[in-house]
Amino acid sequence: MNEQALLAAIGAMMDEKLEAVMTEIQGLKERTTKLEIAMEHQIDRAIKLLGEGHESLRQTIEERLSTKEQQEKSDVRIFALEEIAKKHTAQIEELQEKIS
């Protein structure tokens, strides 16, 4: 085999190996792209779930604060009504003493 034929054979072998490596690199690129897309979807879903969880917590806190405020208002009203009832009871007792 002369030098030219030997160089041509080596060149052909190198071309085959280069083509195999390029095919493998292309496959890796495709897999990487698919992986990136899958990760984006999972991250988007996780963020959405997290947001929904925060919204649920916010609503719960608002409800509890609202309930607490309503309870405080009710406590004030009950206290005022109890004081009025005590005052009226005392007045009724005074009137009954005056009548008797």
Tab-separated table of N, CA and C in Angstrom:
chain	number	residue	atom	x	y	z
A	1	MET	N	0.851	-1.160	0.000
A	1	MET	CA	0.000	0.000	0.000
A	1	MET	C	0.905	1.233	0.000
A	2	ASN	N	0.594	2.135	-0.897
A	2	ASN	CA	1.421	3.335	-0.948
A	2	ASN	C	0.929	4.366	0.071
A	3	GLU	N	1.684	5.439	0.199
A	3	GLU	CA	1.383	6.462	1.206
A	3	GLU	C	0.023	7.122	0.963
A	4	GLN	N	-0.291	7.365	-0.241
A	4	GLN	CA	-1.566	8.013	-0.574
A	4	GLN	C	-2.740	7.137	-0.162
A	5	ALA	N	-2.661	5.869	-0.427
A	5	ALA	CA	-3.733	4.944	-0.062
A	5	ALA	C	-3.829	4.826	1.454
A	6	LEU	N	-2.662	4.812	2.108
A	6	LEU	CA	-2.634	4.738	3.562
A	6	LEU	C	-3.254	5.993	4.186
A	7	LEU	N	-2.897	7.134	3.672
A	7	LEU	CA	-3.474	8.399	4.164
A	7	LEU	C	-4.975	8.454	3.903
A	8	ALA	N	-5.398	7.964	2.749
A	8	ALA	CA	-6.832	7.946	2.431
A	8	ALA	C	-7.578	7.022	3.381
A	9	ALA	N	-6.972	5.874	3.705
A	9	ALA	CA	-7.605	4.928	4.629
A	9	ALA	C	-7.683	5.528	6.034
A	10	ILE	N	-6.594	6.176	6.449
A	10	ILE	CA	-6.604	6.835	7.775
A	10	ILE	C	-7.643	7.952	7.798
A	11	GLY	N	-7.711	8.718	6.740
A	11	GLY	CA	-8.699	9.799	6.639
A	11	GLY	C	-10.125	9.266	6.728
A	12	ALA	N	-10.380	8.149	6.047
A	12	ALA	CA	-11.713	7.543	6.064
A	12	ALA	C	-12.064	7.067	7.473
A	13	MET	N	-11.061	6.447	8.135
A	13	MET	CA	-11.299	5.990	9.511
A	13	MET	C	-11.602	7.179	10.436
A	14	MET	N	-10.834	8.249	10.254
A	14	MET	CA	-11.046	9.449	11.078
A	14	MET	C	-12.436	10.051	10.807
A	15	ASP	N	-12.836	10.060	9.531
A	15	ASP	CA	-14.156	10.573	9.177
A	15	ASP	C	-15.263	9.750	9.844
A	16	GLU	N	-15.102	8.434	9.844
A	16	GLU	CA	-16.094	7.555	10.475
A	16	GLU	C	-16.185	7.824	11.971
A	17	LYS	N	-15.024	7.935	12.612
A	17	LYS	CA	-15.010	8.196	14.051
A	17	LYS	C	-15.599	9.571	14.359
A	18	LEU	N	-15.229	10.557	13.544
A	18	LEU	CA	-15.761	11.906	13.741
A	18	LEU	C	-17.273	11.915	13.567
A	19	GLU	N	-17.760	11.194	12.576
A	19	GLU	CA	-19.210	11.118	12.344
A	19	GLU	C	-19.910	10.446	13.531
A	20	ALA	N	-19.308	9.388	14.070
A	20	ALA	CA	-19.885	8.703	15.231
A	20	ALA	C	-19.930	9.635	16.447
A	21	VAL	N	-18.840	10.374	16.647
A	21	VAL	CA	-18.793	11.321	17.773
A	21	VAL	C	-19.828	12.423	17.566
A	22	MET	N	-19.949	12.933	16.356
A	22	MET	CA	-20.926	13.992	16.069
A	22	MET	C	-22.354	13.486	16.283
A	23	THR	N	-22.612	12.248	15.895
A	23	THR	CA	-23.932	11.649	16.113
A	23	THR	C	-24.217	11.554	17.612
A	24	GLU	N	-23.207	11.125	18.357
A	24	GLU	CA	-23.369	11.023	19.811
A	24	GLU	C	-23.594	12.398	20.436
A	25	ILE	N	-22.858	13.397	19.978
A	25	ILE	CA	-23.032	14.769	20.487
A	25	ILE	C	-24.428	15.275	20.170
A	26	GLN	N	-24.905	15.000	18.965
A	26	GLN	CA	-26.260	15.430	18.587
A	26	GLN	C	-27.295	14.761	19.486
A	27	GLY	N	-27.101	13.469	19.779
A	27	GLY	CA	-28.018	12.761	20.679
A	27	GLY	C	-28.001	13.372	22.078
A	28	LEU	N	-26.820	13.735	22.533
A	28	LEU	CA	-26.702	14.377	23.849
A	28	LEU	C	-27.412	15.738	23.867
A	29	LYS	N	-27.278	16.478	22.774
A	29	LYS	CA	-27.966	17.765	22.675
A	29	LYS	C	-29.479	17.575	22.756
A	30	GLU	N	-29.987	16.585	22.048
A	30	GLU	CA	-31.432	16.319	22.065
A	30	GLU	C	-31.895	15.920	23.463
A	31	ARG	N	-31.113	15.031	24.103
A	31	ARG	CA	-31.468	14.602	25.465
A	31	ARG	C	-31.430	15.784	26.428
A	32	THR	N	-30.417	16.646	26.273
A	32	THR	CA	-30.298	17.821	27.136
A	32	THR	C	-31.502	18.742	26.947
A	33	THR	N	-31.887	18.946	25.708
A	33	THR	CA	-33.047	19.797	25.424
A	33	THR	C	-34.307	19.217	26.055
A	34	LYS	N	-34.499	17.908	25.906
A	34	LYS	CA	-35.673	17.266	26.495
A	34	LYS	C	-35.639	17.386	28.017
A	35	LEU	N	-34.467	17.216	28.590
A	35	LEU	CA	-34.312	17.324	30.041
A	35	LEU	C	-34.640	18.744	30.513
A	36	GLU	N	-34.141	19.740	29.767
A	36	GLU	CA	-34.419	21.129	30.122
A	36	GLU	C	-35.915	21.416	30.076
A	37	ILE	N	-36.573	20.923	29.045
A	37	ILE	CA	-38.017	21.132	28.913
A	37	ILE	C	-38.756	20.463	30.070
A	38	ALA	N	-38.367	19.239	30.391
A	38	ALA	CA	-39.014	18.522	31.495
A	38	ALA	C	-38.802	19.261	32.813
A	39	MET	N	-37.589	19.757	33.024
A	39	MET	CA	-37.303	20.491	34.259
A	39	MET	C	-38.119	21.780	34.337
A	40	GLU	N	-38.240	22.483	33.217
A	40	GLU	CA	-39.032	23.710	33.191
A	40	GLU	C	-40.475	23.420	33.580
A	41	HIS	N	-41.035	22.351	33.040
A	41	HIS	CA	-42.418	21.996	33.356
A	41	HIS	C	-42.553	21.641	34.834
A	42	GLN	N	-41.600	20.894	35.360
A	42	GLN	CA	-41.660	20.508	36.768
A	42	GLN	C	-41.498	21.721	37.673
A	43	ILE	N	-40.598	22.618	37.311
A	43	ILE	CA	-40.390	23.819	38.121
A	43	ILE	C	-41.622	24.711	38.063
A	44	ASP	N	-42.175	24.885	36.873
A	44	ASP	CA	-43.399	25.686	36.741
A	44	ASP	C	-44.519	25.103	37.597
A	45	ARG	N	-44.654	23.791	37.549
A	45	ARG	CA	-45.705	23.122	38.329
A	45	ARG	C	-45.453	23.308	39.825
A	46	ALA	N	-44.198	23.163	40.235
A	46	ALA	CA	-43.855	23.312	41.649
A	46	ALA	C	-44.115	24.738	42.124
A	47	ILE	N	-43.781	25.712	41.300
A	47	ILE	CA	-44.025	27.114	41.651
A	47	ILE	C	-45.520	27.377	41.762
A	48	LYS	N	-46.281	26.814	40.838
A	48	LYS	CA	-47.737	26.988	40.879
A	48	LYS	C	-48.317	26.383	42.158
A	49	LEU	N	-47.865	25.171	42.506
A	49	LEU	CA	-48.336	24.531	43.731
A	49	LEU	C	-47.948	25.346	44.963
A	50	LEU	N	-46.743	25.875	44.943
A	50	LEU	CA	-46.280	26.694	46.054
A	50	LEU	C	-47.145	27.946	46.191
A	51	GLY	N	-47.435	28.566	45.055
A	51	GLY	CA	-48.292	29.749	45.065
A	51	GLY	C	-49.685	29.434	45.589
A	52	GLU	N	-50.230	28.299	45.167
A	52	GLU	CA	-51.551	27.896	45.657
A	52	GLU	C	-51.517	27.655	47.165
A	53	GLY	N	-50.421	27.066	47.637
A	53	GLY	CA	-50.279	26.836	49.076
A	53	GLY	C	-50.223	28.144	49.839
A	54	HIS	N	-49.494	29.120	49.298
A	54	HIS	CA	-49.410	30.426	49.947
A	54	HIS	C	-50.777	31.116	49.945
A	55	GLU	N	-51.491	30.971	48.849
A	55	GLU	CA	-52.822	31.579	48.768
A	55	GLU	C	-53.740	30.970	49.823
A	56	SER	N	-53.664	29.671	49.977
A	56	SER	CA	-54.474	28.988	50.977
A	56	SER	C	-54.115	29.480	52.378
A	57	LEU	N	-52.826	29.608	52.649
A	57	LEU	CA	-52.389	30.119	53.951
A	57	LEU	C	-52.864	31.557	54.167
A	58	ARG	N	-52.761	32.377	53.125
A	58	ARG	CA	-53.200	33.774	53.228
A	58	ARG	C	-54.692	33.842	53.566
A	59	GLN	N	-55.475	33.009	52.898
A	59	GLN	CA	-56.909	33.001	53.166
A	59	GLN	C	-57.198	32.548	54.598
A	60	THR	N	-56.483	31.529	55.045
A	60	THR	CA	-56.675	31.034	56.404
A	60	THR	C	-56.337	32.117	57.417
A	61	ILE	N	-55.234	32.805	57.200
A	61	ILE	CA	-54.831	33.878	58.114
A	61	ILE	C	-55.867	34.994	58.105
A	62	GLU	N	-56.328	35.372	56.914
A	62	GLU	CA	-57.349	36.418	56.823
A	62	GLU	C	-58.610	36.014	57.567
A	63	GLU	N	-59.025	34.769	57.390
A	63	GLU	CA	-60.233	34.289	58.063
A	63	GLU	C	-60.053	34.334	59.579
A	64	ARG	N	-58.880	33.914	60.038
A	64	ARG	CA	-58.636	33.919	61.484
A	64	ARG	C	-58.572	35.326	62.037
A	65	LEU	N	-57.945	36.229	61.286
A	65	LEU	CA	-57.894	37.621	61.738
A	65	LEU	C	-59.294	38.211	61.766
A	66	SER	N	-60.054	37.919	60.713
A	66	SER	CA	-61.421	38.407	60.646
A	66	SER	C	-62.236	37.846	61.801
A	67	THR	N	-62.094	36.561	62.055
A	67	THR	CA	-62.810	35.917	63.150
A	67	THR	C	-62.379	36.516	64.481
A	68	LYS	N	-61.080	36.772	64.637
A	68	LYS	CA	-60.562	37.359	65.873
A	68	LYS	C	-61.133	38.761	66.076
A	69	GLU	N	-61.157	39.561	65.004
A	69	GLU	CA	-61.729	40.907	65.093
A	69	GLU	C	-63.214	40.839	65.459
A	70	GLN	N	-63.931	39.921	64.817
A	70	GLN	CA	-65.351	39.764	65.122
A	70	GLN	C	-65.539	39.335	66.570
A	71	GLN	N	-64.691	38.450	67.054
A	71	GLN	CA	-64.777	37.987	68.442
A	71	GLN	C	-64.518	39.145	69.396
A	72	GLU	N	-63.513	39.974	69.077
A	72	GLU	CA	-63.219	41.129	69.925
A	72	GLU	C	-64.407	42.087	69.951
A	73	LYS	N	-65.018	42.329	68.796
A	73	LYS	CA	-66.192	43.203	68.739
A	73	LYS	C	-67.341	42.601	69.552
A	74	SER	N	-67.526	41.302	69.414
A	74	SER	CA	-68.585	40.621	70.160
A	74	SER	C	-68.309	40.705	71.665
A	75	ASP	N	-67.056	40.529	72.059
A	75	ASP	CA	-66.698	40.633	73.477
A	75	ASP	C	-67.016	42.021	74.024
A	76	VAL	N	-66.712	43.045	73.245
A	76	VAL	CA	-67.005	44.425	73.674
A	76	VAL	C	-68.514	44.621	73.814
A	77	ARG	N	-69.260	44.126	72.830
A	77	ARG	CA	-70.724	44.269	72.889
A	77	ARG	C	-71.297	43.508	74.086
A	78	ILE	N	-70.797	42.295	74.310
A	78	ILE	CA	-71.288	41.503	75.450
A	78	ILE	C	-70.982	42.211	76.751
A	79	PHE	N	-69.773	42.748	76.876
A	79	PHE	CA	-69.405	43.471	78.098
A	79	PHE	C	-70.340	44.667	78.300
A	80	ALA	N	-70.581	45.426	77.215
A	80	ALA	CA	-71.463	46.596	77.316
A	80	ALA	C	-72.870	46.161	77.724
A	81	LEU	N	-73.369	45.085	77.118
A	81	LEU	CA	-74.715	44.610	77.462
A	81	LEU	C	-74.776	44.122	78.915
A	82	GLU	N	-73.725	43.469	79.386
A	82	GLU	CA	-73.695	43.021	80.781
A	82	GLU	C	-73.721	44.212	81.730
A	83	GLU	N	-72.973	45.245	81.393
A	83	GLU	CA	-72.947	46.444	82.236
A	83	GLU	C	-74.326	47.124	82.260
A	84	ILE	N	-74.955	47.198	81.097
A	84	ILE	CA	-76.301	47.788	81.031
A	84	ILE	C	-77.279	46.947	81.835
A	85	ALA	N	-77.163	45.618	81.708
A	85	ALA	CA	-78.058	44.732	82.465
A	85	ALA	C	-77.852	44.920	83.971
A	86	LYS	N	-76.615	45.053	84.424
A	86	LYS	CA	-76.340	45.296	85.847
A	86	LYS	C	-76.949	46.617	86.290
A	87	LYS	N	-76.776	47.639	85.446
A	87	LYS	CA	-77.312	48.969	85.777
A	87	LYS	C	-78.836	48.914	85.853
A	88	HIS	N	-79.448	48.267	84.886
A	88	HIS	CA	-80.915	48.183	84.872
A	88	HIS	C	-81.426	47.348	86.054
A	89	THR	N	-80.717	46.278	86.382
A	89	THR	CA	-81.107	45.460	87.529
A	89	THR	C	-81.070	46.292	88.802
A	90	ALA	N	-80.013	47.090	88.945
A	90	ALA	CA	-79.901	47.964	90.133
A	90	ALA	C	-81.027	48.986	90.144
A	91	GLN	N	-81.325	49.563	88.990
A	91	GLN	CA	-82.401	50.551	88.916
A	91	GLN	C	-83.757	49.907	89.239
A	92	ILE	N	-83.983	48.719	88.734
A	92	ILE	CA	-85.234	48.006	89.017
A	92	ILE	C	-85.353	47.732	90.506
A	93	GLU	N	-84.243	47.311	91.107
A	93	GLU	CA	-84.265	47.037	92.558
A	93	GLU	C	-84.564	48.314	93.334
A	94	GLU	N	-83.973	49.437	92.902
A	94	GLU	CA	-84.248	50.711	93.573
A	94	GLU	C	-85.728	51.079	93.445
A	95	LEU	N	-86.264	50.910	92.233
A	95	LEU	CA	-87.673	51.241	92.017
A	95	LEU	C	-88.575	50.335	92.844
A	96	GLN	N	-88.228	49.035	92.940
A	96	GLN	CA	-89.032	48.129	93.737
A	96	GLN	C	-88.990	48.500	95.216
A	97	GLU	N	-87.830	48.964	95.676
A	97	GLU	CA	-87.722	49.388	97.081
A	97	GLU	C	-88.587	50.633	97.331
A	98	LYS	N	-88.609	51.523	96.355
A	98	LYS	CA	-89.395	52.749	96.512
A	98	LYS	C	-90.900	52.440	96.488
A	99	ILE	N	-91.298	51.491	95.705
A	99	ILE	CA	-92.702	51.115	95.604
A	99	ILE	C	-93.139	50.373	96.850
A	100	SER	N	-92.261	49.560	97.418
A	100	SER	CA	-92.656	48.745	98.577
A	100	SER	C	-92.759	49.529	99.834
